[in-house]
mmCIF file of C-alpha atoms and ligand atoms in Angstrom:
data_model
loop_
_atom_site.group_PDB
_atom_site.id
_atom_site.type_symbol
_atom_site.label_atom_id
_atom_site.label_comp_id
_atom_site.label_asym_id
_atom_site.label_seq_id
_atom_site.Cartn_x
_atom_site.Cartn_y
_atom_site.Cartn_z
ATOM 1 C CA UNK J 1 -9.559 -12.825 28.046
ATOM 2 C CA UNK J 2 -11.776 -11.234 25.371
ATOM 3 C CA UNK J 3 -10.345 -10.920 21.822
ATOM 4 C CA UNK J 4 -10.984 -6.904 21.481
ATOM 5 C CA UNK J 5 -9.873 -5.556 18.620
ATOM 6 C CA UNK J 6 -11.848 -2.989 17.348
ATOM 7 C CA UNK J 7 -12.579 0.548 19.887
ATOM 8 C CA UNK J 8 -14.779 3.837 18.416
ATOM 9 C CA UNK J 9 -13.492 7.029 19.875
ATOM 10 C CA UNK J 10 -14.908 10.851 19.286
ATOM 11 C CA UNK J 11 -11.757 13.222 19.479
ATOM 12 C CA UNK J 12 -11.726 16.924 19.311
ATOM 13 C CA UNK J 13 -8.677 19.076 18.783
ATOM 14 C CA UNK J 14 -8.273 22.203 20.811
ATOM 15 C CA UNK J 15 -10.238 25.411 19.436
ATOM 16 C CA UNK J 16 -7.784 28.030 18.491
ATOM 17 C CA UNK J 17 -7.781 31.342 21.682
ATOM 18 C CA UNK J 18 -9.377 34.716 20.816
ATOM 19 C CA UNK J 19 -7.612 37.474 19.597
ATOM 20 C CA UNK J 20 -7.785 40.323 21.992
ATOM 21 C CA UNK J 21 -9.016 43.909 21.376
ATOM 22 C CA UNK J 22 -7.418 46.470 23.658
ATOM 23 C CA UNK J 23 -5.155 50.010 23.476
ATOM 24 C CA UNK J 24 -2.201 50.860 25.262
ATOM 25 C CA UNK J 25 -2.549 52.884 28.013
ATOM 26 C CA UNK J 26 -0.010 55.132 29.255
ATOM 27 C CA UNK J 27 0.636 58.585 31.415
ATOM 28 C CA UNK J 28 -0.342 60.950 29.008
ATOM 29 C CA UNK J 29 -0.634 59.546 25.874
ATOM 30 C CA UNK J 30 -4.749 59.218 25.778
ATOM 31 C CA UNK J 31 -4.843 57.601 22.617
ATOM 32 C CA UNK J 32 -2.172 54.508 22.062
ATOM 33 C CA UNK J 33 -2.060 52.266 19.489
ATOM 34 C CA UNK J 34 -3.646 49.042 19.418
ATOM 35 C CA UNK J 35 -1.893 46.468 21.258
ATOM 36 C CA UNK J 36 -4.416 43.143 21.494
ATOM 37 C CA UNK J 37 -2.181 40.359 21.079
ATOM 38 C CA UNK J 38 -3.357 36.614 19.093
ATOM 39 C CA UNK J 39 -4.967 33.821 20.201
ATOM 40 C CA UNK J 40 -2.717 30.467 20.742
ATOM 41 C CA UNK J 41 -3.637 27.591 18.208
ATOM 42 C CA UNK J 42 -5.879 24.746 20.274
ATOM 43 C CA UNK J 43 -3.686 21.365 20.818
ATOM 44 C CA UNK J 44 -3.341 18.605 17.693
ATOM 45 C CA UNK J 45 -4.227 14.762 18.750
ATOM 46 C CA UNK J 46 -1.493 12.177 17.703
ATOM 47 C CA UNK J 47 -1.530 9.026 17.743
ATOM 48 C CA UNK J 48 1.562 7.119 18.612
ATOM 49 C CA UNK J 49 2.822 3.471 18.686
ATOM 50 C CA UNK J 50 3.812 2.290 21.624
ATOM 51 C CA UNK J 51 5.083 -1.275 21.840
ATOM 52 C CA UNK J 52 4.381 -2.110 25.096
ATOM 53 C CA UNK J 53 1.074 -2.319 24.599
ATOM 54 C CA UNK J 54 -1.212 -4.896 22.440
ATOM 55 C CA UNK J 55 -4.814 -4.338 23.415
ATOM 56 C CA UNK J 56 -7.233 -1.900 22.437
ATOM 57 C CA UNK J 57 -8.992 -2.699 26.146
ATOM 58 C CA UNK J 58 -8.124 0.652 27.710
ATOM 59 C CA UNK J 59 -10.335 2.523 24.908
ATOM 60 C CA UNK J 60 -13.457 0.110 25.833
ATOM 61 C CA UNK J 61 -14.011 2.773 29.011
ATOM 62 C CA UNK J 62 -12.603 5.651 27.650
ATOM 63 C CA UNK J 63 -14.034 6.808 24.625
ATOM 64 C CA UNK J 64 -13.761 11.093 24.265
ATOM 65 C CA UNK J 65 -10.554 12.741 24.006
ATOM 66 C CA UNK J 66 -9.622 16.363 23.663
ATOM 67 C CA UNK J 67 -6.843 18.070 23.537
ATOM 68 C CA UNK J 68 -6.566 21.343 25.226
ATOM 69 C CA UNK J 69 -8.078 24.807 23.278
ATOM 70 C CA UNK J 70 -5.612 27.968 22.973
ATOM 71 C CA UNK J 71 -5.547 30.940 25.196
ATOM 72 C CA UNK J 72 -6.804 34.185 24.448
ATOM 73 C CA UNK J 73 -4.714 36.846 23.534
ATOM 74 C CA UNK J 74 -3.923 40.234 25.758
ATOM 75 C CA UNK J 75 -3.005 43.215 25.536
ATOM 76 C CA UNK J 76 0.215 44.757 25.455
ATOM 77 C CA UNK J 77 0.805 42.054 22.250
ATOM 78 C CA UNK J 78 0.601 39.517 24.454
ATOM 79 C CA UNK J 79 -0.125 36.494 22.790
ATOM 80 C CA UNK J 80 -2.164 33.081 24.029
ATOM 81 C CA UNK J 81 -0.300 30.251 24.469
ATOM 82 C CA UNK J 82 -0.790 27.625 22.531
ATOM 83 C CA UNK J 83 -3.088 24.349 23.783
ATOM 84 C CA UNK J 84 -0.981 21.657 24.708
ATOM 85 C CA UNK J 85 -0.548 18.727 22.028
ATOM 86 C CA UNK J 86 -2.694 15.173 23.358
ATOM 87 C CA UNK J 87 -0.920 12.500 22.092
ATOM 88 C CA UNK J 88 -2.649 8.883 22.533
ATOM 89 C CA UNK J 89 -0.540 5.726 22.117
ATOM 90 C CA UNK J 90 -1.765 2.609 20.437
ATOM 91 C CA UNK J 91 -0.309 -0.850 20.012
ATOM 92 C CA UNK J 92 1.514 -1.435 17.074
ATOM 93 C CA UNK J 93 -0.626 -2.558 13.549
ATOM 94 C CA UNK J 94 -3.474 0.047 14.886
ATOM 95 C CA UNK J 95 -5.392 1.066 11.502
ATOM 96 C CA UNK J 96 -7.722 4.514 12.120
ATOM 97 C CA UNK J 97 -10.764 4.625 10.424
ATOM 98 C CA UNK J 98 -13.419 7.724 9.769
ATOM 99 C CA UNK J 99 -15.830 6.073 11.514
ATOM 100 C CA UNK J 100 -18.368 7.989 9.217
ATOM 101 C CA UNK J 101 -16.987 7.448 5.852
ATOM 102 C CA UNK J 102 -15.432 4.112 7.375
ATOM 103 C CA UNK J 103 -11.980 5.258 4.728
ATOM 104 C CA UNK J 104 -8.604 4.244 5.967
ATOM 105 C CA UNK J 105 -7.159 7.398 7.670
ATOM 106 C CA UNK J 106 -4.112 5.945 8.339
ATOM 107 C CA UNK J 107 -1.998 2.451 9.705
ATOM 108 C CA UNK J 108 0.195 2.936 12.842
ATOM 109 C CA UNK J 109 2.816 1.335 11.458
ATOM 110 C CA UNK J 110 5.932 3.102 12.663
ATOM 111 C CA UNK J 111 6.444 3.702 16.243
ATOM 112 C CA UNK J 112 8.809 6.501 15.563
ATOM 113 C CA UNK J 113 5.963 8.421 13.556
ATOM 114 C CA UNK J 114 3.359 10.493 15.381
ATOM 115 C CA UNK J 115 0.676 10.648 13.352
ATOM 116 C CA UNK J 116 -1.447 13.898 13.391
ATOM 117 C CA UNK J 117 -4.909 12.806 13.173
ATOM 118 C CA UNK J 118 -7.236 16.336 14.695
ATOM 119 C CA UNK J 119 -5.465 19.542 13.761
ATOM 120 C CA UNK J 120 -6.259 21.741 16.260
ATOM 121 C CA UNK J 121 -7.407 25.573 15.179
ATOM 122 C CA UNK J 122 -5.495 28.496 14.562
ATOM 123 C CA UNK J 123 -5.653 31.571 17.303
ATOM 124 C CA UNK J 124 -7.812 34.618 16.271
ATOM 125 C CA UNK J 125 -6.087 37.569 15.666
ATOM 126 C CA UNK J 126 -5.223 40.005 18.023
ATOM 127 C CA UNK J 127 -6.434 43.839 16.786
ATOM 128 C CA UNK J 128 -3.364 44.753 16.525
ATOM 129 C CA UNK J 129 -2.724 42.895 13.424
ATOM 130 C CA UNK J 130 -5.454 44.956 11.558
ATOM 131 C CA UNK J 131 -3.921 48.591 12.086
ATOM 132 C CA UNK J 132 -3.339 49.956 8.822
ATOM 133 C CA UNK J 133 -2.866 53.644 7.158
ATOM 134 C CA UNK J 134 -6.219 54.139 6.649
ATOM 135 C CA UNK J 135 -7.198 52.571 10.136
ATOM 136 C CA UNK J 136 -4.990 53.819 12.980
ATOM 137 C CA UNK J 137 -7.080 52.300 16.121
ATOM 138 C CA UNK J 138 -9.198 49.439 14.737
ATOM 139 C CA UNK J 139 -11.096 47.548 17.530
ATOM 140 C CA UNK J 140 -11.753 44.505 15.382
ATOM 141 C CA UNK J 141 -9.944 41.023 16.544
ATOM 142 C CA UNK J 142 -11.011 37.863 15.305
ATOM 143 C CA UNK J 143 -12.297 34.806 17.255
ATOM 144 C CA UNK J 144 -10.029 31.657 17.127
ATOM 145 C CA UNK J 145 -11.030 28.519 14.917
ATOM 146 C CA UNK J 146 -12.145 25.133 15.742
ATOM 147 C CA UNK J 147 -9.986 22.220 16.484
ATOM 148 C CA UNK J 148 -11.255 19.303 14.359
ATOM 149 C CA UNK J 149 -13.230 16.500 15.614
ATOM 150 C CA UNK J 150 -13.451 12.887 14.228
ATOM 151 C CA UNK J 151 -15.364 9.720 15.077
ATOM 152 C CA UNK J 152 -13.112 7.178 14.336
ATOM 153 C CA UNK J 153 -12.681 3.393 14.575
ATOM 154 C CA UNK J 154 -9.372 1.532 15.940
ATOM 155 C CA UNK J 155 -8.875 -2.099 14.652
ATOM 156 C CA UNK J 156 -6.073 -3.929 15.533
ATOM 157 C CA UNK J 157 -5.500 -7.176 13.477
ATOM 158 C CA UNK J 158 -3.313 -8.603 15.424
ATOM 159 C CA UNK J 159 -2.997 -8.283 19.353
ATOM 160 C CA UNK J 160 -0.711 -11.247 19.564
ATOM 161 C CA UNK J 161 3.295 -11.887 19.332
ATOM 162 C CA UNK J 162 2.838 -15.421 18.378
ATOM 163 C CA UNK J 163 0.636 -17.325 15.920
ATOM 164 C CA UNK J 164 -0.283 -20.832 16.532
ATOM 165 C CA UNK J 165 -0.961 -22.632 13.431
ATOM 166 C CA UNK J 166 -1.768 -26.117 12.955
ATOM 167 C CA UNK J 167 -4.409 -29.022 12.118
ATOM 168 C CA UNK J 168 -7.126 -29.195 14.352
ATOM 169 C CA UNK J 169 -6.718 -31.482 16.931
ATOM 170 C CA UNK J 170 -2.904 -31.059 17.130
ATOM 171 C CA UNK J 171 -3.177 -29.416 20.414
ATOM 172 C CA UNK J 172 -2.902 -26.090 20.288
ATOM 173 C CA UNK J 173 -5.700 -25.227 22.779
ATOM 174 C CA UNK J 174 -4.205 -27.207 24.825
ATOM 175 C CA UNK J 175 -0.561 -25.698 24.606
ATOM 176 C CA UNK J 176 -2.766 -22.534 25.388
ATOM 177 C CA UNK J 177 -4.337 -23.753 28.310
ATOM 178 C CA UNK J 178 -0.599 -25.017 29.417
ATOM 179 C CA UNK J 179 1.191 -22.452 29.392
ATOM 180 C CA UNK J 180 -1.303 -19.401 30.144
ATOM 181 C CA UNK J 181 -4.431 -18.412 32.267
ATOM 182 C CA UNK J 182 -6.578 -18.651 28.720
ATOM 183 C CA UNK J 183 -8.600 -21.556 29.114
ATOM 184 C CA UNK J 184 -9.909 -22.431 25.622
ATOM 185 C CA UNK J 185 -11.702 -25.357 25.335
ATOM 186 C CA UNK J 186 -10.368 -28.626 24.088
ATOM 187 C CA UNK J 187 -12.311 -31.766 22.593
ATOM 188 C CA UNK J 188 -10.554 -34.982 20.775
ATOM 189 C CA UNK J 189 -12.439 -33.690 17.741
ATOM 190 C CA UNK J 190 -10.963 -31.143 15.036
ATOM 191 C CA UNK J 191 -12.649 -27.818 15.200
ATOM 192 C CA UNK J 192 -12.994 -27.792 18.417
ATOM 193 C CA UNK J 193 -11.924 -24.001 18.371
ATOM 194 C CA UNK J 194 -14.739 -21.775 16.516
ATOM 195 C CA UNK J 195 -12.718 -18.238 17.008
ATOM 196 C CA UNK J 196 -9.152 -17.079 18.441
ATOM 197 C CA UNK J 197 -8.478 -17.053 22.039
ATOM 198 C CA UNK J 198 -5.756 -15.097 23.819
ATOM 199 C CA UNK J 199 -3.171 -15.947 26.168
ATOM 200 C CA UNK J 200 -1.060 -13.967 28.199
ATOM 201 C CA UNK J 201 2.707 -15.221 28.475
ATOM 202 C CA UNK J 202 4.621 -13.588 31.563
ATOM 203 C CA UNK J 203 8.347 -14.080 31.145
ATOM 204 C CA UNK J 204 11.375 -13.170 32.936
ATOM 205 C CA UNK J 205 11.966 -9.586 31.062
ATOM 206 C CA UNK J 206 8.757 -9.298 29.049
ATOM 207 C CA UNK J 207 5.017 -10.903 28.937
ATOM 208 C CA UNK J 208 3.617 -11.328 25.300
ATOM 209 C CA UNK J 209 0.855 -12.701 23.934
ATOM 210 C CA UNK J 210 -0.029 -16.157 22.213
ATOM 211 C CA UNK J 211 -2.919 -16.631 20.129
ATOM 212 C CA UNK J 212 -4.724 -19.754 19.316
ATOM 213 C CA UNK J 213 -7.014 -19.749 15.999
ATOM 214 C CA UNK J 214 -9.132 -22.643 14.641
ATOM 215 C CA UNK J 215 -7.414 -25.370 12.797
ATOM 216 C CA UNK J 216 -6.705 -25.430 9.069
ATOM 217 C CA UNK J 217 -7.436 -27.724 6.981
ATOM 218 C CA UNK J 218 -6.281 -28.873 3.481
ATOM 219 C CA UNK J 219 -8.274 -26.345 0.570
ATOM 220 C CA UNK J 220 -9.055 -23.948 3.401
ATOM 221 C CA UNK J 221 -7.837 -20.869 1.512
ATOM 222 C CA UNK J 222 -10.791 -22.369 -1.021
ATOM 223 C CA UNK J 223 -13.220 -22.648 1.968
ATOM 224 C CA UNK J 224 -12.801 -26.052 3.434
ATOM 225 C CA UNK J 225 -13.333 -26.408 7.180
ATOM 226 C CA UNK J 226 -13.504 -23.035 8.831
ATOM 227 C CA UNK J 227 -11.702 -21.294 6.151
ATOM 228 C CA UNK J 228 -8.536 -19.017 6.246
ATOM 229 C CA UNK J 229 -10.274 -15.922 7.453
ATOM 230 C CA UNK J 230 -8.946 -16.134 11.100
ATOM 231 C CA UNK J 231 -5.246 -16.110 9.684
ATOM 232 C CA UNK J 232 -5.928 -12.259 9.251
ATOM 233 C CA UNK J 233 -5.384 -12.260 13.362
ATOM 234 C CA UNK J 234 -2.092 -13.181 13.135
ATOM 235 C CA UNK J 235 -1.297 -11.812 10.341
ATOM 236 C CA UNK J 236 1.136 -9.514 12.170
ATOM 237 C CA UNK J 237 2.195 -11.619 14.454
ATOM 238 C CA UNK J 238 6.510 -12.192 14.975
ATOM 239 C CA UNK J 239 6.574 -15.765 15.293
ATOM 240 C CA UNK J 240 4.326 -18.743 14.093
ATOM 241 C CA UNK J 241 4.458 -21.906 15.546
ATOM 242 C CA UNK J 242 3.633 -24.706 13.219
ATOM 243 C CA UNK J 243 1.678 -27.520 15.369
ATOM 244 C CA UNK J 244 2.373 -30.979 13.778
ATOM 245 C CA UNK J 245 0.167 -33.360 15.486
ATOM 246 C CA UNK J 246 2.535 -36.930 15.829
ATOM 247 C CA UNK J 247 -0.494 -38.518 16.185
ATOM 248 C CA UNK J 248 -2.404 -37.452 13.887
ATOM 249 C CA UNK J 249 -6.082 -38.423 13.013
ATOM 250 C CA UNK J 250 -5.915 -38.498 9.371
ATOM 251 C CA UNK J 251 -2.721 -40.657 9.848
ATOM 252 C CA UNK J 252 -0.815 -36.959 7.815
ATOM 253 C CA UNK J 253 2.675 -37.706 9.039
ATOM 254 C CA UNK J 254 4.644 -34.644 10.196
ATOM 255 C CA UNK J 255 6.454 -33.678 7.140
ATOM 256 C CA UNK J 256 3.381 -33.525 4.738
ATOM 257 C CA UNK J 257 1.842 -31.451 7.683
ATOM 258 C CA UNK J 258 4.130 -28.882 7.289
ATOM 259 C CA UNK J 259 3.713 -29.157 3.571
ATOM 260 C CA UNK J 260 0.250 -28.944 3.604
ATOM 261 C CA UNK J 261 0.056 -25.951 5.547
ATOM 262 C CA UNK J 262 2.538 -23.784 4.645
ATOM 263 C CA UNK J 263 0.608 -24.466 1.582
ATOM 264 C CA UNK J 264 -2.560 -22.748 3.140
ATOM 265 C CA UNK J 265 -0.688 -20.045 4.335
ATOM 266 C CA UNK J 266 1.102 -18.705 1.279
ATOM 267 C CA UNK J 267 -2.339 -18.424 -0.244
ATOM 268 C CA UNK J 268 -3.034 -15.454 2.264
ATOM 269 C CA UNK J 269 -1.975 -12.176 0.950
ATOM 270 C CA UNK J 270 -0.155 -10.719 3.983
ATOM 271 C CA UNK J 271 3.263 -12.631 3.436
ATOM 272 C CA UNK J 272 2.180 -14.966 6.512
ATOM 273 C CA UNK J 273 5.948 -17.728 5.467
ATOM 274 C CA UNK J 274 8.016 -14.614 5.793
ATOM 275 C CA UNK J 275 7.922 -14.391 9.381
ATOM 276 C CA UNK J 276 10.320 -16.885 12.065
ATOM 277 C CA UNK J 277 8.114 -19.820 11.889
ATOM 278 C CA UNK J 278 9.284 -22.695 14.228
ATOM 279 C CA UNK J 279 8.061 -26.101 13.792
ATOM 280 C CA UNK J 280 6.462 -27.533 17.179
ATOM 281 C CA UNK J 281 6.123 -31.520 17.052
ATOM 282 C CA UNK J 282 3.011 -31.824 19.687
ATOM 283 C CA UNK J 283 2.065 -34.837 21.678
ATOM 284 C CA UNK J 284 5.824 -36.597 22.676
ATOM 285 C CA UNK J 285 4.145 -38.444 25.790
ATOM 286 C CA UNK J 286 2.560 -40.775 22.855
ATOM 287 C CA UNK J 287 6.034 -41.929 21.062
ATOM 288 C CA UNK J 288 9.510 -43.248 22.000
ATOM 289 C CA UNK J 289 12.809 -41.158 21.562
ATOM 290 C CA UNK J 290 14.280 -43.131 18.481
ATOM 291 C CA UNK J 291 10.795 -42.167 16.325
ATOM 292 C CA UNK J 292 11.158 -38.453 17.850
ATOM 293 C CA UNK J 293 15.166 -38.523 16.399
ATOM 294 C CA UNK J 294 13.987 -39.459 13.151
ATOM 295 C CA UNK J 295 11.110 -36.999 12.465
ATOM 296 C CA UNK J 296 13.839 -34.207 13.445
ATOM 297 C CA UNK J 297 16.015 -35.866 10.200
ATOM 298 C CA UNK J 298 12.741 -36.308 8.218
ATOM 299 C CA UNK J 299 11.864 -32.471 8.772
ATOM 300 C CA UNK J 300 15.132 -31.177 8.362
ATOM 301 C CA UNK J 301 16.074 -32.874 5.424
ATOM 302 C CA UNK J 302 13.082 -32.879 3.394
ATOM 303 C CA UNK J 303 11.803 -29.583 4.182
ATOM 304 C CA UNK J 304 15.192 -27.818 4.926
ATOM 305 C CA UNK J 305 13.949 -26.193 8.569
ATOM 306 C CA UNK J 306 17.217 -25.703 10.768
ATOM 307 C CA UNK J 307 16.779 -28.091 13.530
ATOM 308 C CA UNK J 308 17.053 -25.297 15.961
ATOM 309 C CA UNK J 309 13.866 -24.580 14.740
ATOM 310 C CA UNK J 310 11.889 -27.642 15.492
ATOM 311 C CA UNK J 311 10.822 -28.043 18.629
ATOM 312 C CA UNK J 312 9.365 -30.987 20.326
ATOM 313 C CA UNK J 313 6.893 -30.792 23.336
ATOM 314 C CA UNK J 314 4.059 -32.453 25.382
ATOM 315 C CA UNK J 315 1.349 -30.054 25.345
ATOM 316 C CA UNK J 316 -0.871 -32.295 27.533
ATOM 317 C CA UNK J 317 2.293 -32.819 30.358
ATOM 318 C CA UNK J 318 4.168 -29.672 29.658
ATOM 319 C CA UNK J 319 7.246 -31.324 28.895
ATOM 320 C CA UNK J 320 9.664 -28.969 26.331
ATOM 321 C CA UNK J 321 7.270 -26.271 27.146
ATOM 322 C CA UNK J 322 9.428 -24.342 29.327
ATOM 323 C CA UNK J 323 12.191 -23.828 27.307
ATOM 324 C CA UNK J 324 10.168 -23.443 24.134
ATOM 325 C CA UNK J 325 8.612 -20.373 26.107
ATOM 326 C CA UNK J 326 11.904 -18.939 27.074
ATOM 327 C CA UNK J 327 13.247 -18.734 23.823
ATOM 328 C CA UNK J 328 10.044 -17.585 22.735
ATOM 329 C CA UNK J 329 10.356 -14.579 24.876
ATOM 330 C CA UNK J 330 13.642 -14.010 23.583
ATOM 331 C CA UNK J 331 12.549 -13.916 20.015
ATOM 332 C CA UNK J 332 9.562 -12.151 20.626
ATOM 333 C CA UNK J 333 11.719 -8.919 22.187
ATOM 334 C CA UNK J 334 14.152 -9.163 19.338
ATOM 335 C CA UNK J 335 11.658 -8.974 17.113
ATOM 336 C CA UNK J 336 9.693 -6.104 18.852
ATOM 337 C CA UNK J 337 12.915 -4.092 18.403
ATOM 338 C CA UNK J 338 12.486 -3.793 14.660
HETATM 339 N N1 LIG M 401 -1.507 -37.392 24.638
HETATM 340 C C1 LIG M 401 -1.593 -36.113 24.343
HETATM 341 N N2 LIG M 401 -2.759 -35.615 23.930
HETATM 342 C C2 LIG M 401 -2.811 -34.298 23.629
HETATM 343 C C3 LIG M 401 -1.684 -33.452 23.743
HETATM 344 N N3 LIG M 401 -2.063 -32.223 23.376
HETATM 345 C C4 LIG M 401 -3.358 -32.282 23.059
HETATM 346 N N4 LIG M 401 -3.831 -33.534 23.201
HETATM 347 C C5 LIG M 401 -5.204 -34.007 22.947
HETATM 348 O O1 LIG M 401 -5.491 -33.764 21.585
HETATM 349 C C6 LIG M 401 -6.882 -33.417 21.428
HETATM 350 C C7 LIG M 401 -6.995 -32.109 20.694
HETATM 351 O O2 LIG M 401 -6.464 -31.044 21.478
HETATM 352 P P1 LIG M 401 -6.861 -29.530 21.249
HETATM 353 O O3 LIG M 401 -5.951 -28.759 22.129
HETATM 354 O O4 LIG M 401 -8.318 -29.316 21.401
HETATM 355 O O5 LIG M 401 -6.449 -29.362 19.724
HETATM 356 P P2 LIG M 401 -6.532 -28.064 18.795
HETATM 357 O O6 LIG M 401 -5.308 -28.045 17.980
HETATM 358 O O7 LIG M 401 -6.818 -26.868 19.625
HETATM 359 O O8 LIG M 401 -7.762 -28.430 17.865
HETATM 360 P P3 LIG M 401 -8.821 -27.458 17.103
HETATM 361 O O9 LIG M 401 -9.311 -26.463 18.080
HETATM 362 O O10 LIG M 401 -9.899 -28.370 16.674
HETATM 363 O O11 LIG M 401 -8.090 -26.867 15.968
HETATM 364 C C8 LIG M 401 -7.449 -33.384 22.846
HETATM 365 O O12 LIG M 401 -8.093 -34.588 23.094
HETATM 366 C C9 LIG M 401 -6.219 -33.232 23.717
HETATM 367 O O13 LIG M 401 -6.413 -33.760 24.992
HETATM 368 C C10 LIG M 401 -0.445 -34.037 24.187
HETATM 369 O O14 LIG M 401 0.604 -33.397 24.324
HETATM 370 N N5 LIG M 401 -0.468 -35.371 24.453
HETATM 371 MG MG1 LIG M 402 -8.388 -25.666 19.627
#
């Protein structure tokens, strides 16, 4: 699955309708006043959140949208009706950009907001509007006014529910690979991972998306390793999972792990700790039971984590997957309802 994120799209607001010219007409009257009604304002473009999706890949074929002009007006004061409204939904954490200017037009960051992004034009007027004291039968009417068109850029930074964070080599390619179709590649070797990968998650009542991002390192918000710059992909994710490696390279045991990077993260400016984070102790098939029991205390005590939030799994077998993903999907619709 390709990690789109970013879609250019040309929109165009409806042109406002014509305002008509015309006389009323009846039996014996020759002469009746002027009766051309307005033209109907052209249709506005909205954007709107819509939850249930998290790709920008249906605006990779589709690229114009316009929204429908108003009618003309007609006589006997008969006015156009207005162009109907297009309103185009977005995944949540969409930012629009003038693609021109490249300024911020706005973040879609409230699905019960539409956001009015083309105004569409205002009708012409009808000649009736111009009859006056001095001007009894005036055949002027005015033409309607363009809808506004934009270029614009979509970026989404964040297409994915859940976050996996870890050292490289702690698995978390592999815990892709697992549990999803995504088939990243994994290597005994840390940075095996050069950019994020995607995986698609189909539960029982929702599917949702994991994403895997290179490893961190100690000093990566200073530049060491890869850096911290993929962390702006999850930014917006619900949940983080926190892959501690038990066997680790570098011999880092679990709890200064943790330390270490929740140390990286609170060095990036979008308030990455605040979300659930779970801790997920990677690579069981490797140690015995009692060690597993007393990493749980070790975690729990030292860096006060509720052990209902520490997980521990076999990436490589599967084992505690399952019911990691289950709860997973759980948390990730609870969270989509705020
Ligand atoms: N025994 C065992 N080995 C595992 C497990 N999970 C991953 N590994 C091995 O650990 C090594 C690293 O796995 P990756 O999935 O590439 O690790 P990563 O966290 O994606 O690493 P980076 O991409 O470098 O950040 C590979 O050799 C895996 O086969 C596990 O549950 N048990
Ligand atoms: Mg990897």
């Amino acid at each position: 699955m390709n990690f789109i994120d970013e879609a250019y799209l040309e929109i165009k607001a409806g042109d406002g309708g014509s305002g008509a010219s015309s006389f009323r007409r009846e039996k014996y009257i020759p002469f009746g006043g002027p009766d051309g009604g307005d033209g109907g304002k052209g249709g506005d473009i909205y954007f709107k959140v819509n939850t249930n999706i998290n790709t920008l890949i249906d605006f990779q074929n589709k690229k114009n949208f316009t929204a429908k002009n108003g009618e003309k007006g007609s006589g006997k004061n008969k006015f156009g009706s207005a162009g109907i409204d297009l309103v185009i939904e977005v995944p949540l954490g969409t930012v629009i950009y003038d693609e021109i200017t490249g300024e911020e037009i706005v973040d879609c960051n409230d699905k019960s907001i539409n956001y009015l992004i083309a105004k569409g034009g205002d009708g012409g007027l009808g000649n009736a509007k111009f009859k006056s004291s001095t001007n009894q039968s005036p055949r002027k009417s005015t033409p309607g006014f363009e809808g506004e068109s934009k270029s614009i850029k979509l970026e989404l930074k964040s297409l994915a529910d859940v976050g996996l964070v870890g050292f490289p080599n702690a698995g978390k390619s592999t815990f892709l690979n697992t549990v999803s179709s995504a088939k990243p590649k994994i290597g005994n070797y840390p940075f095996t991972t050069l950019r994020p990968h995607l995986g698609t998650i189909k539960g029982d009542a929702s599917s949702y998306v994991i994403a895997d991002i290179p490893g961190l390192i100690e000093g990566a918000s200073d530049g060491a390793g890869l850096g911290i710059k993929f962390l702006k992909h999850i930014s917006r994710t619900g949940i983080l999972l926190i892959f501690v490696d038990l066997l680790s390279l570098d011999n880092i045991n679990p709890v200064e792990q943790i330390k270490l990077l929740k140390k990286e993260l609170d060095t990036f400016k979008d308030n990455l700790t605040q979300k659930v984070s779970w801790v997920v102790c990677n690579k069981i098939d490797l140690i015995d039971q009692g060690k597993i029991d007393a990493i749980r205390k070790q975690i729990q005590t030292s860096m006060n984590i509720s052990s209902s939030d520490i997980y521990f799994i076999s990436a490589a077998t599967g084992k505690g997957t399952k019911s990691l993903l289950k709860l997973l999907e759980t948390e990730v619709i609870e969270y989509r309802k705020n």
